[in-house]
XYZ file of C-alpha atoms in Angstrom:
743
model
C 43.993 -13.630 -3.589
C 41.308 -13.391 -6.149
C 39.200 -13.451 -3.437
C 40.861 -10.637 -1.930
C 40.599 -8.511 -4.390
C 36.908 -9.108 -4.773
C 36.260 -8.297 -1.027
C 38.266 -5.022 -1.883
C 36.048 -4.187 -4.189
C 32.850 -4.867 -2.186
C 34.335 -2.696 0.643
C 34.671 0.219 -1.381
C 31.416 0.083 -2.510
C 30.423 -0.285 0.841
C 32.147 2.183 2.219
C 31.228 4.883 -0.811
C 27.526 4.304 0.025
C 27.296 4.343 3.865
C 25.682 7.622 5.288
C 27.504 7.759 8.377
C 31.042 9.043 8.732
C 31.118 7.447 11.920
C 30.108 3.876 10.789
C 32.027 4.962 7.704
C 35.488 5.010 8.945
C 34.826 2.217 11.701
C 33.955 -0.193 8.543
C 37.340 0.729 6.592
C 39.603 -0.514 9.505
C 37.687 -3.212 10.714
C 37.368 -4.568 7.354
C 41.011 -4.167 6.296
C 42.138 -5.969 9.217
C 39.455 -9.007 8.415
C 40.510 -9.307 4.754
C 44.291 -8.955 5.441
C 44.068 -11.009 8.278
C 46.029 -8.496 10.077
C 46.427 -7.393 13.913
C 46.020 -3.405 13.763
C 44.620 -1.209 10.930
C 44.801 2.459 11.312
C 43.586 5.373 9.112
C 45.477 8.858 9.953
C 44.223 11.791 8.453
C 45.869 15.306 8.408
C 44.173 17.896 10.521
C 44.062 21.583 10.113
C 47.616 21.978 11.033
C 48.684 19.552 9.026
C 49.559 17.032 11.655
C 48.668 13.037 10.862
C 45.603 12.244 13.542
C 44.748 9.188 14.749
C 41.254 9.168 13.042
C 40.454 5.538 13.400
C 41.817 2.243 14.701
C 41.539 -1.514 14.920
C 43.580 -2.892 17.037
C 45.052 -0.264 19.085
C 44.149 2.013 22.356
C 42.591 5.060 21.142
C 40.206 6.603 23.765
C 40.870 10.130 22.519
C 42.413 12.051 19.379
C 45.810 11.448 19.449
C 47.997 13.624 17.008
C 51.718 13.760 16.424
C 53.589 16.745 15.047
C 53.960 17.655 11.262
C 56.050 15.087 9.749
C 56.717 13.374 13.369
C 56.421 9.505 13.249
C 56.789 6.922 10.407
C 53.591 7.928 9.230
C 54.604 11.619 9.011
C 57.394 10.134 6.948
C 54.704 8.105 4.763
C 52.277 11.162 4.400
C 55.268 13.846 4.064
C 57.007 11.650 1.397
C 54.081 10.217 -0.534
C 56.096 6.688 -0.532
C 55.257 3.956 1.336
C 56.907 2.062 4.301
C 57.117 -1.324 4.931
C 59.543 -3.137 7.715
C 59.263 -5.978 9.623
C 60.677 -3.982 12.976
C 59.362 -0.419 13.112
C 61.255 0.557 16.353
C 64.383 0.184 14.338
C 63.449 2.559 12.070
C 64.542 5.909 11.684
C 61.761 8.352 12.893
C 59.733 5.818 14.905
C 57.718 7.389 17.926
C 56.610 5.544 20.303
C 53.225 6.366 21.980
C 52.352 4.023 25.188
C 48.853 5.264 25.587
C 48.362 3.219 22.576
C 49.662 -0.051 23.146
C 51.482 -0.034 19.893
C 55.010 -1.702 21.663
C 53.124 -5.212 20.964
C 53.643 -5.159 17.260
C 56.750 -5.183 15.199
C 55.749 -4.995 11.544
C 54.720 -1.782 9.594
C 53.435 -0.879 6.561
C 52.266 2.650 5.641
C 51.024 3.793 2.894
C 49.770 7.353 1.621
C 46.567 8.905 0.653
C 46.980 11.193 -2.062
C 44.385 13.226 -3.667
C 44.710 15.312 -6.577
C 48.727 15.467 -5.910
C 48.426 16.181 -2.116
C 48.588 13.755 0.702
C 45.588 14.008 3.024
C 46.305 10.635 5.526
C 47.829 7.382 5.440
C 46.905 4.136 6.225
C 48.606 1.895 8.775
C 48.598 -1.942 9.308
C 50.740 -3.565 11.593
C 51.254 -7.451 13.312
C 53.065 -9.171 16.049
C 55.144 -11.022 13.904
C 58.078 -9.330 12.757
C 58.050 -9.910 9.268
C 57.164 -7.472 6.041
C 53.940 -7.724 4.483
C 54.453 -9.820 1.212
C 54.547 -7.833 -1.999
C 50.639 -9.447 -3.031
C 49.342 -7.513 -0.083
C 51.593 -4.582 -0.681
C 50.304 -3.784 -3.693
C 46.914 -4.312 -2.556
C 47.007 -1.982 0.191
C 48.428 0.997 -2.253
C 45.468 -0.138 -4.130
C 43.039 0.083 -1.809
C 44.832 3.603 -0.292
C 44.225 5.281 -4.062
C 40.239 3.867 -3.854
C 40.000 5.581 -0.598
C 42.163 8.640 -0.887
C 38.638 9.954 -2.551
C 36.468 8.817 -0.256
C 38.208 9.478 3.630
C 39.106 13.286 3.494
C 35.670 14.626 3.575
C 35.121 12.041 6.989
C 37.191 14.577 9.243
C 34.901 17.356 8.152
C 31.703 15.729 7.933
C 31.833 14.820 11.319
C 32.847 17.839 12.554
C 30.262 19.877 11.148
C 27.456 18.173 13.041
C 28.412 20.099 15.839
C 30.490 22.842 13.856
C 28.592 26.479 13.612
C 28.217 27.587 10.421
C 29.304 24.579 8.854
C 29.039 24.838 4.810
C 28.033 22.141 2.563
C 29.059 22.695 -1.009
C 26.327 21.482 -4.024
C 25.142 23.024 -7.279
C 22.748 25.189 -7.668
C 19.637 24.177 -9.003
C 17.293 27.541 -9.102
C 18.854 31.074 -7.511
C 17.820 32.337 -4.070
C 18.196 32.237 -0.606
C 16.011 30.842 2.192
C 16.594 30.069 6.445
C 14.200 27.985 7.882
C 14.144 24.837 9.707
C 14.478 21.447 7.349
C 12.100 19.331 6.418
C 13.217 15.818 5.542
C 11.051 13.343 3.101
C 10.600 9.957 4.373
C 10.476 8.197 1.462
C 11.447 5.109 -0.150
C 14.603 4.962 -2.289
C 15.492 2.597 -5.254
C 19.144 1.738 -3.203
C 17.521 0.260 -0.906
C 15.846 -2.796 -2.680
C 17.221 -6.264 -2.649
C 17.505 -8.504 -4.822
C 14.448 -10.831 -5.055
C 13.132 -13.560 -6.604
C 9.376 -14.194 -8.192
C 7.372 -17.206 -7.487
C 4.601 -16.471 -10.473
C 6.265 -14.767 -13.378
C 2.295 -14.124 -14.631
C 1.007 -12.469 -11.629
C 4.365 -10.514 -11.375
C 3.952 -8.983 -14.700
C 0.217 -8.352 -13.533
C 1.007 -6.323 -10.679
C 3.702 -4.532 -13.251
C 1.023 -3.367 -15.244
C -1.419 -2.260 -12.513
C 1.473 -0.565 -10.924
C 1.810 1.654 -13.792
C -1.749 2.258 -13.826
C -1.550 3.374 -10.119
C 1.737 5.598 -10.999
C -0.584 7.011 -14.284
C -3.581 8.036 -12.206
C -1.045 9.980 -9.324
C 0.761 11.486 -11.672
C -2.408 12.848 -13.046
C -4.307 13.493 -10.012
C -1.107 16.003 -9.082
C -0.301 17.265 -12.247
C -4.268 18.551 -12.004
C -3.441 19.732 -8.309
C -0.787 21.744 -9.329
C -2.025 22.922 -12.632
C -5.042 24.756 -10.372
C -2.618 26.468 -8.582
C 0.079 27.793 -10.403
C -1.159 27.418 -14.032
C 2.077 27.195 -15.011
C 2.543 25.117 -18.494
C 6.127 23.921 -17.595
C 5.163 22.367 -14.625
C 2.975 20.447 -16.415
C 5.435 19.118 -18.976
C 7.721 17.793 -15.908
C 4.219 15.406 -15.232
C 4.137 14.737 -19.284
C 7.904 13.865 -19.093
C 7.363 11.242 -15.936
C 4.391 9.232 -18.020
C 6.736 9.310 -21.162
C 9.799 7.823 -19.481
C 7.509 5.446 -17.830
C 5.511 4.121 -20.976
C 8.722 3.839 -22.642
C 8.144 0.804 -24.251
C 12.181 0.088 -24.406
C 12.025 0.543 -20.850
C 8.814 -1.768 -20.058
C 10.300 -4.521 -22.448
C 13.777 -4.844 -20.533
C 11.558 -4.704 -16.652
C 9.548 -7.655 -18.185
C 12.722 -9.401 -19.689
C 13.946 -9.616 -16.027
C 10.653 -10.531 -14.771
C 10.911 -13.391 -16.952
C 13.941 -14.252 -15.980
C 12.774 -14.715 -12.497
C 13.597 -11.659 -10.705
C 10.504 -9.660 -8.743
C 9.122 -6.931 -9.993
C 11.221 -3.980 -7.376
C 14.700 -5.870 -8.410
C 13.801 -5.876 -11.988
C 12.551 -2.111 -11.932
C 16.073 -1.354 -10.006
C 17.991 -2.844 -12.711
C 16.584 -1.336 -15.459
C 16.427 1.957 -14.358
C 19.403 1.889 -13.150
C 20.806 0.376 -16.328
C 19.064 3.374 -18.275
C 20.046 6.063 -15.758
C 23.609 4.801 -16.320
C 23.442 5.223 -20.032
C 22.403 8.748 -19.551
C 25.035 9.601 -16.553
C 27.844 8.514 -18.952
C 27.077 11.214 -21.898
C 29.407 14.209 -22.171
C 26.315 16.288 -22.565
C 25.169 17.560 -19.257
C 21.575 18.277 -19.996
C 21.401 14.505 -21.464
C 23.504 13.537 -18.389
C 21.083 15.237 -16.185
C 18.114 13.005 -17.657
C 19.208 10.322 -15.436
C 18.213 12.339 -12.295
C 14.673 12.027 -13.944
C 14.906 8.236 -14.266
C 15.517 7.603 -10.790
C 13.202 9.998 -9.007
C 10.761 8.418 -11.004
C 11.731 4.989 -10.001
C 11.126 6.186 -6.268
C 7.838 7.770 -7.235
C 7.223 4.053 -8.221
C 8.017 2.381 -5.418
C 6.539 4.485 -2.541
C 3.327 3.602 -4.716
C 3.933 0.202 -4.529
C 4.891 -0.041 -0.329
C 1.466 2.110 -0.094
C 1.141 5.483 1.688
C 3.721 6.598 4.647
C 1.330 8.442 6.992
C 4.300 10.550 8.071
C 4.888 12.151 4.632
C 0.873 12.949 3.853
C -0.119 14.289 7.030
C 0.729 16.713 10.259
C 2.186 19.073 7.224
C 3.994 22.256 8.657
C 2.231 25.385 8.967
C 5.429 27.596 8.466
C 7.769 27.789 5.781
C 10.001 24.987 5.781
C 12.996 23.679 3.626
C 12.279 20.598 1.950
C 15.396 17.939 1.919
C 15.148 14.965 0.090
C 17.308 12.036 -2.217
C 15.173 13.401 -5.266
C 12.544 15.925 -4.979
C 10.427 16.458 -7.379
C 6.628 17.572 -8.601
C 4.903 14.722 -6.579
C 6.796 15.520 -3.214
C 6.411 19.639 -3.855
C 2.661 18.925 -4.433
C 1.710 18.056 -0.976
C 2.598 21.403 0.480
C 0.058 24.519 0.587
C 1.565 26.837 -1.553
C 4.406 29.212 -0.112
C 5.435 26.730 2.650
C 8.157 25.394 0.753
C 10.665 28.124 0.786
C 13.651 26.210 -0.280
C 14.615 23.012 -2.060
C 17.721 20.530 -0.892
C 18.652 17.580 -2.933
C 21.440 14.763 -2.194
C 21.407 14.177 -5.874
C 20.605 16.010 -8.698
C 22.122 18.371 -10.878
C 21.490 22.243 -12.407
C 19.425 20.631 -15.755
C 17.483 18.038 -13.967
C 13.740 18.248 -13.474
C 14.074 19.620 -10.057
C 15.736 22.362 -10.839
C 13.235 23.294 -13.870
C 10.657 22.635 -11.131
C 12.091 24.886 -8.576
C 12.854 27.525 -11.191
C 9.529 27.443 -12.434
C 8.170 27.520 -8.946
C 10.706 30.750 -7.899
C 11.833 28.652 -4.989
C 16.138 28.483 -4.244
C 17.600 25.265 -4.465
C 20.338 23.563 -3.994
C 21.113 20.064 -5.672
C 23.989 17.084 -5.282
C 25.213 17.738 -1.826
C 25.955 14.117 -1.698
C 24.627 11.844 0.872
C 27.333 11.926 3.787
C 25.666 15.093 5.051
C 23.695 14.912 8.784
C 20.449 16.973 9.036
C 18.309 17.051 11.670
C 14.086 17.679 11.434
C 13.233 20.912 12.773
C 16.596 22.110 13.009
C 17.098 25.746 10.887
C 19.319 25.776 8.387
C 20.711 28.096 5.607
C 20.258 27.517 1.855
C 22.182 29.996 -0.334
C 21.688 28.636 -3.859
C 23.425 32.061 -5.178
C 26.686 30.383 -3.954
C 25.275 26.335 -4.191
C 25.521 25.693 -0.695
C 23.722 24.698 2.657
C 25.158 25.895 5.847
C 24.167 23.981 9.211
C 23.836 25.332 12.033
C 23.893 28.625 11.205
C 24.911 31.261 13.960
C 21.882 34.280 14.743
C 24.593 36.581 13.151
C 24.572 34.595 9.744
C 20.865 34.290 9.800
C 20.397 37.461 9.898
C 22.671 38.658 7.317
C 21.052 36.002 4.926
C 17.655 37.236 5.972
C 19.073 40.486 4.765
C 20.566 39.366 1.727
C 17.590 37.568 0.466
C 15.308 40.377 0.907
C 18.117 42.484 -1.217
C 17.910 39.281 -3.868
C 14.190 39.382 -3.719
C 13.997 43.274 -4.687
C 16.789 42.201 -7.559
C 14.017 39.908 -8.740
C 11.612 42.106 -9.193
C 13.925 44.666 -11.014
C 14.979 41.978 -13.150
C 11.469 41.263 -14.143
C 10.969 44.870 -15.031
C 14.026 44.280 -17.664
C 11.851 41.617 -19.662
C 10.269 43.947 -22.690
C 13.498 46.266 -22.600
C 16.303 45.545 -24.950
C 19.901 44.038 -24.537
C 21.655 47.200 -24.845
C 24.820 48.662 -24.429
C 25.227 52.247 -22.637
C 26.466 52.748 -25.832
C 23.886 51.694 -27.670
C 25.028 48.298 -29.368
C 21.846 45.515 -29.338
C 22.901 42.061 -28.074
C 20.275 39.584 -29.296
C 19.653 37.262 -25.994
C 17.969 33.735 -26.901
C 17.663 31.014 -24.537
C 19.019 27.219 -25.012
C 16.230 24.205 -24.786
C 15.592 20.622 -25.145
C 12.214 20.070 -23.738
C 8.896 21.019 -24.240
C 8.872 22.174 -19.962
C 11.865 24.700 -20.874
C 9.963 26.653 -23.380
C 7.361 28.689 -20.807
C 10.551 29.767 -18.485
C 12.064 31.022 -22.113
C 9.126 33.347 -22.934
C 8.858 34.600 -19.345
C 12.270 35.459 -19.265
C 11.888 37.205 -22.378
C 13.969 35.631 -24.791
C 14.176 36.818 -28.146
C 13.761 33.132 -29.836
C 15.594 29.756 -29.469
C 19.292 30.047 -30.255
C 19.431 26.504 -29.333
C 16.846 23.754 -29.336
C 18.407 19.857 -28.777
C 16.595 17.642 -30.922
C 17.837 14.671 -29.344
C 15.110 13.704 -25.962
C 12.436 12.548 -28.467
C 14.834 10.016 -29.925
C 16.092 9.047 -26.816
C 13.027 8.148 -25.053
C 11.483 6.048 -27.574
C 11.227 2.855 -27.966
C 12.493 3.062 -31.973
C 13.273 6.383 -34.219
C 10.030 8.602 -33.734
C 8.209 9.286 -36.998
C 7.509 12.318 -38.776
C 4.273 12.943 -37.341
C 5.940 12.398 -33.434
C 8.422 15.071 -34.233
C 6.171 17.772 -35.774
C 3.777 17.454 -32.431
C 7.373 18.230 -30.250
C 8.907 21.029 -33.097
C 5.403 23.075 -33.351
C 5.126 23.355 -29.415
C 8.401 25.208 -29.898
C 7.360 27.374 -32.855
C 3.879 28.078 -31.148
C 5.574 29.435 -28.164
C 7.675 31.990 -30.086
C 6.116 33.204 -33.128
C 7.943 35.537 -35.616
C 11.465 34.791 -33.819
C 13.822 32.733 -34.909
C 14.123 29.286 -33.696
C 17.787 27.221 -34.288
C 17.665 23.698 -34.249
C 20.333 21.449 -34.100
C 19.671 18.177 -35.573
C 19.907 14.696 -34.201
C 23.322 14.773 -32.239
C 23.634 11.199 -31.266
C 26.866 9.104 -31.388
C 29.717 8.995 -29.174
C 28.403 9.307 -25.193
C 24.686 9.825 -26.355
C 23.428 6.273 -27.331
C 19.892 5.306 -28.464
C 18.588 2.230 -26.509
C 17.546 0.757 -29.944
C 20.313 1.494 -31.853
C 23.783 1.217 -29.899
C 26.919 2.274 -31.310
C 29.570 0.194 -29.895
C 33.511 -1.060 -30.449
C 34.561 2.357 -30.498
C 38.243 2.839 -28.706
C 37.522 6.654 -28.456
C 33.877 7.330 -28.827
C 34.324 10.938 -28.251
C 36.017 11.423 -31.644
C 34.207 8.694 -33.370
C 30.980 8.041 -34.978
C 28.530 10.851 -33.864
C 26.960 14.350 -34.545
C 26.969 14.823 -38.522
C 28.476 12.039 -39.123
C 26.496 9.125 -38.012
C 22.956 11.401 -39.561
C 24.944 11.680 -43.079
C 25.507 7.867 -42.984
C 21.630 7.518 -41.743
C 20.227 10.394 -44.384
C 16.918 8.674 -44.250
C 16.438 9.568 -40.969
C 17.801 13.096 -41.422
C 15.570 13.563 -44.223
C 12.671 13.051 -41.896
C 13.242 15.314 -39.333
C 14.208 18.140 -41.887
C 10.911 17.527 -43.437
C 9.587 17.522 -39.703
C 11.234 20.756 -38.661
C 10.263 22.284 -42.041
C 6.813 21.234 -41.437
C 6.362 22.425 -37.905
C 7.786 25.868 -39.152
C 5.515 26.097 -42.380
C 5.377 29.642 -43.793
C 5.442 31.525 -40.535
C 8.009 29.886 -38.226
C 11.580 31.355 -38.765
C 13.139 28.330 -39.042
C 17.137 27.779 -38.652
C 18.721 24.753 -38.860
C 22.127 23.874 -36.986
C 24.477 21.283 -37.541
C 26.293 19.507 -34.851
C 30.260 18.820 -35.039
C 31.040 19.721 -38.512
C 34.272 19.393 -39.336
C 34.571 19.394 -43.307
C 33.195 21.544 -45.589
C 31.764 18.108 -47.872
C 29.638 17.311 -45.021
C 27.679 21.261 -45.117
C 27.030 20.348 -48.945
C 26.028 17.027 -48.172
C 23.823 18.394 -45.441
C 22.178 21.231 -47.778
C 21.499 18.492 -50.355
C 19.026 16.760 -48.132
C 17.627 20.235 -47.386
C 16.844 20.735 -50.950
C 15.379 17.280 -50.870
C 13.118 17.848 -48.336
C 11.717 21.132 -49.857
C 11.265 19.368 -53.380
C 9.507 16.461 -51.929
C 7.166 18.578 -49.607
C 6.427 20.928 -52.344
C 5.351 18.088 -54.735
C 3.057 17.274 -51.707
C 1.347 20.400 -51.488
C 2.997 21.515 -48.561
C 4.161 25.314 -48.178
C 6.886 25.763 -46.430
C 9.993 28.026 -46.726
C 13.705 27.369 -47.273
C 15.294 27.529 -43.761
C 18.632 29.030 -43.184
C 21.724 26.347 -42.407
C 24.533 27.306 -40.398
C 26.826 25.046 -37.979
C 28.318 24.504 -34.832
C 31.729 25.709 -34.293
C 32.718 22.644 -31.806
C 35.191 21.129 -33.098
C 38.853 23.295 -33.025
C 39.674 22.536 -36.697
C 36.308 24.683 -37.890
C 37.616 27.387 -36.859
C 40.013 27.959 -39.315
C 38.133 26.266 -41.940
C 35.443 29.195 -41.364
C 36.391 31.595 -44.618
C 36.746 28.040 -46.597
C 32.843 27.593 -45.792
C 31.140 30.772 -45.905
C 29.736 30.229 -49.574
C 27.705 26.835 -47.964
C 26.348 29.093 -44.637
C 23.789 31.408 -43.506
C 25.286 31.529 -39.809
C 27.351 29.665 -37.345
C 26.865 29.634 -33.636
C 29.824 28.457 -31.461
C 29.239 25.556 -29.397
C 31.221 26.893 -26.074
C 30.868 24.311 -24.131
C 31.906 21.529 -26.723
C 34.649 23.616 -28.071
C 36.434 24.509 -24.446
C 36.609 20.510 -23.615
C 38.073 19.814 -27.352
C 40.893 22.795 -26.706
C 41.207 22.071 -23.306
C 41.059 18.002 -23.677
C 39.357 18.195 -20.511
C 36.171 16.523 -19.286
C 34.366 18.649 -17.139
C 32.323 16.156 -15.570
C 34.987 13.817 -14.621
C 35.747 14.594 -10.967
C 39.484 14.041 -11.189
C 40.072 16.507 -13.989
C 36.903 19.210 -13.663
C 39.253 21.370 -12.107
C 41.473 21.663 -15.057
C 38.149 22.955 -17.087
C 37.682 26.883 -17.119
C 35.755 28.815 -19.814
C 38.034 31.443 -19.281
C 41.620 29.532 -20.333
C 43.539 31.539 -22.164
C 43.611 29.207 -25.173
C 39.413 29.224 -24.937
C 39.372 33.521 -24.813
C 41.678 33.389 -28.277
C 40.124 30.791 -29.994
C 36.529 32.025 -29.192
C 37.694 35.335 -30.374
C 39.581 33.947 -33.770
C 36.227 32.217 -34.385
C 34.716 35.488 -34.210
C 36.973 37.595 -36.272
C 36.966 35.037 -39.059
C 33.190 34.960 -39.170
C 33.199 38.860 -39.740
C 35.483 38.820 -42.204
C 33.805 36.034 -44.115
C 30.515 38.061 -43.716
C 28.960 35.849 -41.417
C 26.453 36.141 -39.075
C 27.720 34.714 -35.844
C 26.340 33.501 -31.715
C 27.380 31.778 -29.238
C 25.215 29.548 -26.764
C 26.419 27.608 -23.931
C 28.210 28.451 -20.179
C 30.156 30.917 -21.708
C 27.349 33.110 -22.209
C 25.982 32.690 -18.791
C 29.214 34.029 -17.364
C 29.094 37.590 -16.695
C 33.157 37.885 -16.571
C 33.038 35.845 -20.124
C 30.149 38.104 -21.313
C 32.403 41.199 -20.628
C 35.032 39.549 -23.395
C 32.233 38.219 -25.587
C 30.754 41.706 -26.100
C 34.717 42.960 -26.704
C 34.902 40.515 -29.384
C 32.022 41.996 -31.516
C 29.603 38.997 -30.584
C 25.761 40.603 -30.653
C 23.871 36.934 -30.527
C 24.081 34.720 -27.229
C 22.072 31.849 -26.086
C 21.665 30.168 -22.833
C 19.858 28.811 -19.961
C 16.724 31.029 -19.510
C 16.962 31.551 -15.584
C 20.233 33.727 -16.438
C 18.812 35.322 -19.185
C 17.606 38.619 -17.157
C 20.756 38.857 -15.049
C 23.035 38.782 -18.517
C 20.603 41.883 -19.460
C 21.167 43.693 -16.375
C 24.680 43.447 -17.126
C 24.555 43.848 -20.930
C 23.385 47.427 -19.986
C 25.605 48.410 -17.733
C 28.509 47.853 -20.278
C 29.975 50.341 -22.955
C 31.302 48.408 -25.933
C 34.373 50.242 -26.295
C 35.356 49.649 -22.645
C 34.350 45.630 -23.293
C 36.974 45.788 -26.250
C 39.565 47.426 -24.397
C 39.412 44.800 -21.450
C 39.483 42.138 -24.141
C 42.470 43.504 -25.837
C 44.178 43.439 -21.945
C 43.070 39.742 -21.506
C 44.785 38.764 -25.034
C 48.238 39.454 -23.247
C 47.536 37.291 -19.846
C 48.796 33.965 -19.731
C 46.594 32.302 -16.516
C 43.092 31.803 -16.272
C 43.963 33.896 -12.838
C 45.004 36.561 -14.659
C 42.319 37.123 -16.950
C 39.583 36.429 -14.411
C 41.508 39.616 -12.028
C 41.299 41.688 -15.241
C 38.079 41.471 -15.929
C 37.250 41.947 -12.479
C 38.681 45.083 -12.416
C 35.791 46.319 -14.937
C 33.184 44.911 -13.355
C 34.188 46.912 -9.857
C 34.370 50.037 -11.806
C 30.726 49.647 -12.976
C 29.242 48.410 -10.008
C 28.544 44.976 -10.840
C 28.104 42.576 -7.515
């Protein structure tokens, strides 16, 4: 039995990693038959008419699709009732339907279990034997367990299989950069880390020397491509991506891990895969979506190293297309785009990646539409035309001529709108009735700064300082922090910079200082709790911020995850200590303004009691929403329950604004709410006058603000506060959006 459990685990992984839908479903039924020593295994999925359809089988005759009527047959009962049927003789059961063409009459026993996904039946899994005996309870339990796993995998199989020939077949993804493109697909031919097979090395010293040489080759390649793109684009945000890759490559902690694997006997590719996967898993597990996106950067760097190790692939660098193409690959980065002449890459489609990955930063900087995270189970034909609709985060395969023409028209309209939005850069974000809104940018990497400046941001509303800490082998020194922070102040002279102090713990672990043995990390030793317990680290960071700002920079310091007044008071003592130390050392710096993040729901009611200790507050809408709804938006199982316009979120954000105003505290909001047009109407109705959002969304939100009358927004808010569901709130705001001509 233990061996069967192990084999099931392997099967799930193999099915998940199989790219071809045909092979995927064949693998399921064949492997289950072998595992259970069973004569027949069949997979049924519901078609568009909700009819159980025999989609794959091992043991039955099925030369053509076989569908039963809705709810018909034993499998219909299983699917409709969402309850298993395990009997010794199927033909005597109520509802049994015999289909002669399958040869099913030779099999007596029957055990069918439902495939249920997000509460809805999507199909069923059936095993049958010639012997007239029920499946044992142990195997019945294993089949139920297996079905629960497969329910998350197989519903897309039918869709993907049909999609290869289906006209205007739509594949959902994540928006990396806005825009539309209609062009042939150009698939990058490159090796990937997941293709590496485990191997041993014969000579540890030689393997370590090969790793050192390989690093030098990669650094040289990165520098060459950085120079190439720098000449053609002169974009600081692009060079920043190369710098980040080099920082990851040369990270001592990562190198120690790789060298340790080699010393233990692994060859360099196995060591590289294990080390990068370990690092990437740590980042991907983090709740902070910005930090989770660094996992994609690590894996892209790994693919880059692997391709250099394997040597040049001729098809990848010669016979490049002369007309615009849509670039497709598992991971696409600067190094991939660099080989194409300017103007050839009309769009980017990635199987992996997120809207915060370096691929998204690259695409936004280059003005290339991009859709990321479409998954691997999609079939693209080299040179065949597709539609990339990044505005709606989708790709359309086999587009009809009419669809292509429609998207081309939309693309031209988009281009005009982008040019119009550029003209808003130096205009104020001011409502129709004259209320001015300060629009600032969120940031976390130095290469985010250039897009923030060019988009017209009035400063940095949230600068996350975790990255330097997470990519070092030890806590970064004061000088290392100053080197980074100074670039932010240089980019925004005489404009406010809100720097959040180190926010680690929970899902944000430092490789050299892991926080372990916490039953509930999300509620554990994190944010300011960690900082105050490590006051020496916090003091060094405060000093670094003060020295970076000097006497010219407008430094505002944000305290994360505050839940008690004592935390604010203790933090302010550290600020006073830092100011006193720097004065004694002969440095001239200005005292910063101190504010706190409103992320913990308990903080909302405490704003009036904290007011005397603070200069301002900032609502962290992402974390606040997740805590209020108890939903991890990065967890696919419950992500559908997360909506920033949930009535509870709207009410609590409004209460925070009301409390802050009553206490005389300036209040701003950072997070996804600030880039959600429907939410912005409500935020203006609440009286918020400062928003911080991603640079890519800033021009569009400025355009919206200039169309809104603040008094109308107040009326929409009052109506929304009486509504009970997210849909009702969205419909309410949508009605107003239509009256002002927003589309």
